[in-house]
Coordinates of C-alpha atoms in Angstrom, one line a residue:
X266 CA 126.7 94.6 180.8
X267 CA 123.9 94.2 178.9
X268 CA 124.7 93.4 175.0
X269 CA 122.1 92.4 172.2
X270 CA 123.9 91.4 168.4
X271 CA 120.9 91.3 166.1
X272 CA 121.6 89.2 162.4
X273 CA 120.3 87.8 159.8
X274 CA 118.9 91.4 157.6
X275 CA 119.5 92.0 153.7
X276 CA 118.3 92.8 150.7
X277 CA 115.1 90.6 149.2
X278 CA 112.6 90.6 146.9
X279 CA 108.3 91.5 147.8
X280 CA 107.1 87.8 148.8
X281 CA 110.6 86.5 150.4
X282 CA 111.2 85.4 153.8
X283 CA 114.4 86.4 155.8
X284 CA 115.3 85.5 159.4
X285 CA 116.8 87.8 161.8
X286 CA 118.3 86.8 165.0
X287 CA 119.1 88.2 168.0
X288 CA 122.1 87.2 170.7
X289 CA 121.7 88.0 174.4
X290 CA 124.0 88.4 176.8
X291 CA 124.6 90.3 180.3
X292 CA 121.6 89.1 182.1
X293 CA 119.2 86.7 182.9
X294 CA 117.8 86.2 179.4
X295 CA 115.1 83.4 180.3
X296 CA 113.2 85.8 183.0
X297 CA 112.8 88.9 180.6
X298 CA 110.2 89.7 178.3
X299 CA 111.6 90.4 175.0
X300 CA 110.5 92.1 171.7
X301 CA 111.3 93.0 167.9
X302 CA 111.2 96.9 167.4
X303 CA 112.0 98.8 163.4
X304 CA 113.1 101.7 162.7
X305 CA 111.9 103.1 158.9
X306 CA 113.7 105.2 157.2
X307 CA 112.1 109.2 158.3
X308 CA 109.9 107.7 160.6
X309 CA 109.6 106.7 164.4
X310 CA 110.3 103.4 166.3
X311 CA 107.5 100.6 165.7
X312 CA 106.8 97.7 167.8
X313 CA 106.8 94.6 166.2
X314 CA 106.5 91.6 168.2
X315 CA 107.1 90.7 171.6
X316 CA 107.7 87.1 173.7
X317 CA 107.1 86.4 177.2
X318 CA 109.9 85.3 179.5
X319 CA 110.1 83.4 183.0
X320 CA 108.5 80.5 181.1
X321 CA 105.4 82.0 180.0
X322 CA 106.2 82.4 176.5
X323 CA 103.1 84.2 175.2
X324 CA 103.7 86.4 171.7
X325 CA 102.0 89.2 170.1
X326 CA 102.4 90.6 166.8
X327 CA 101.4 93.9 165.8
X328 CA 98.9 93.9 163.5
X329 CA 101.0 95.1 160.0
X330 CA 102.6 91.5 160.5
X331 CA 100.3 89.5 161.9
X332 CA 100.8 86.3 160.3
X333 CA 103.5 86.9 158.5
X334 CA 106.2 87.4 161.3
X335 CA 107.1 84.7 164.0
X336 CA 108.3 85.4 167.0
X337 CA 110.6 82.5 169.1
X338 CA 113.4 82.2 171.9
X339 CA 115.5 79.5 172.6
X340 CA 116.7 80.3 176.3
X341 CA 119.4 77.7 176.1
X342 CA 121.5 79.8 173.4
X343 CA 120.2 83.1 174.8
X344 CA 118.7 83.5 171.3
X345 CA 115.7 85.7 169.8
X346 CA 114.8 84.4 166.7
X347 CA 112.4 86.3 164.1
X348 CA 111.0 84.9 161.4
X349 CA 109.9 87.2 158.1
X350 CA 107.6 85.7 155.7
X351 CA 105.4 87.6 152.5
X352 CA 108.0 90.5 153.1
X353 CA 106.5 94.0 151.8
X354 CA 108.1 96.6 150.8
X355 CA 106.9 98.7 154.1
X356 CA 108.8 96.3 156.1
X357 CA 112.1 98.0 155.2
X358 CA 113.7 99.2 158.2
X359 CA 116.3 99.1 160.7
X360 CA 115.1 95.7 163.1
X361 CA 116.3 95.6 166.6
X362 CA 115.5 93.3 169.6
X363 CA 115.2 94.8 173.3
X364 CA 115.1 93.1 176.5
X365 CA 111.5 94.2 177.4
X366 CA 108.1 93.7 176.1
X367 CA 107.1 97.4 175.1
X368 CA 110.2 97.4 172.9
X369 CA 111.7 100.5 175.4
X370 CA 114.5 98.3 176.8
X371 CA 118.0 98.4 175.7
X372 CA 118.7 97.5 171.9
X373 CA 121.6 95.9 169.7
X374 CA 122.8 97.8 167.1
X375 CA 120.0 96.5 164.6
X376 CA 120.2 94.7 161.4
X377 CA 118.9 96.0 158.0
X378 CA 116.1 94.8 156.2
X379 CA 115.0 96.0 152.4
X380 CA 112.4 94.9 150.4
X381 CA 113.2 95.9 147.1
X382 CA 112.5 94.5 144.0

């Protein structure tokens, strides 16, 4: 069975960083393509950043955190890592991780992330 724990969300100021991560199990983590998807408050799903699997390990961002957000994997610990820098206040949202790159794969529960001051 597939199962994806995202962590890491909360509650920080405009200009902090957070970290979310994302624990894998139920398949062959290092082959798959993975991604970050959000989910804002009245609004639809939004890609956010995706990593390649079977060792290529090309990212894309899209382009509302482009150089802000980081994208990693470390496919001994089955782990998704996203880094948040320069946090906006449009980057609240729910974030989850899913096993494929268009972000249409299956998803953890999500971890919250507001950017409140």
């Amino acid at each position: 069975e597939v199962q994806l724990v995202e962590s890491g969300g909360g509650l920080v100021q405009p200009g902090g960083s957070l970290r979310l991560s994302c624990q894998a199990s139920g398949f062959a983590f290092s082959s798959y393509d993975m991604s970050w998807v959000r989910q804002a408050p009245g609004k639809g799903l939004e890609w956010v950043s995706g990593i390649g699997g079977g060792g290529g390990g090309s990212t894309a961002y899209a382009e509302s955190v482009k150089g802000r957000f980081t994208i990693s994997r470390d496919n001994a610990k089955n782990t998704l890592d996203l880094q948040l820098n320069s946090l906006k206040t449009e980057d609240t949202a729910m974030y989850y991780c899913t096993n494929t790159w268009n972000g249409m794969g299956a998803r953890g529960q999500g971890t919250q992330v507001t950017v409140s001051s």
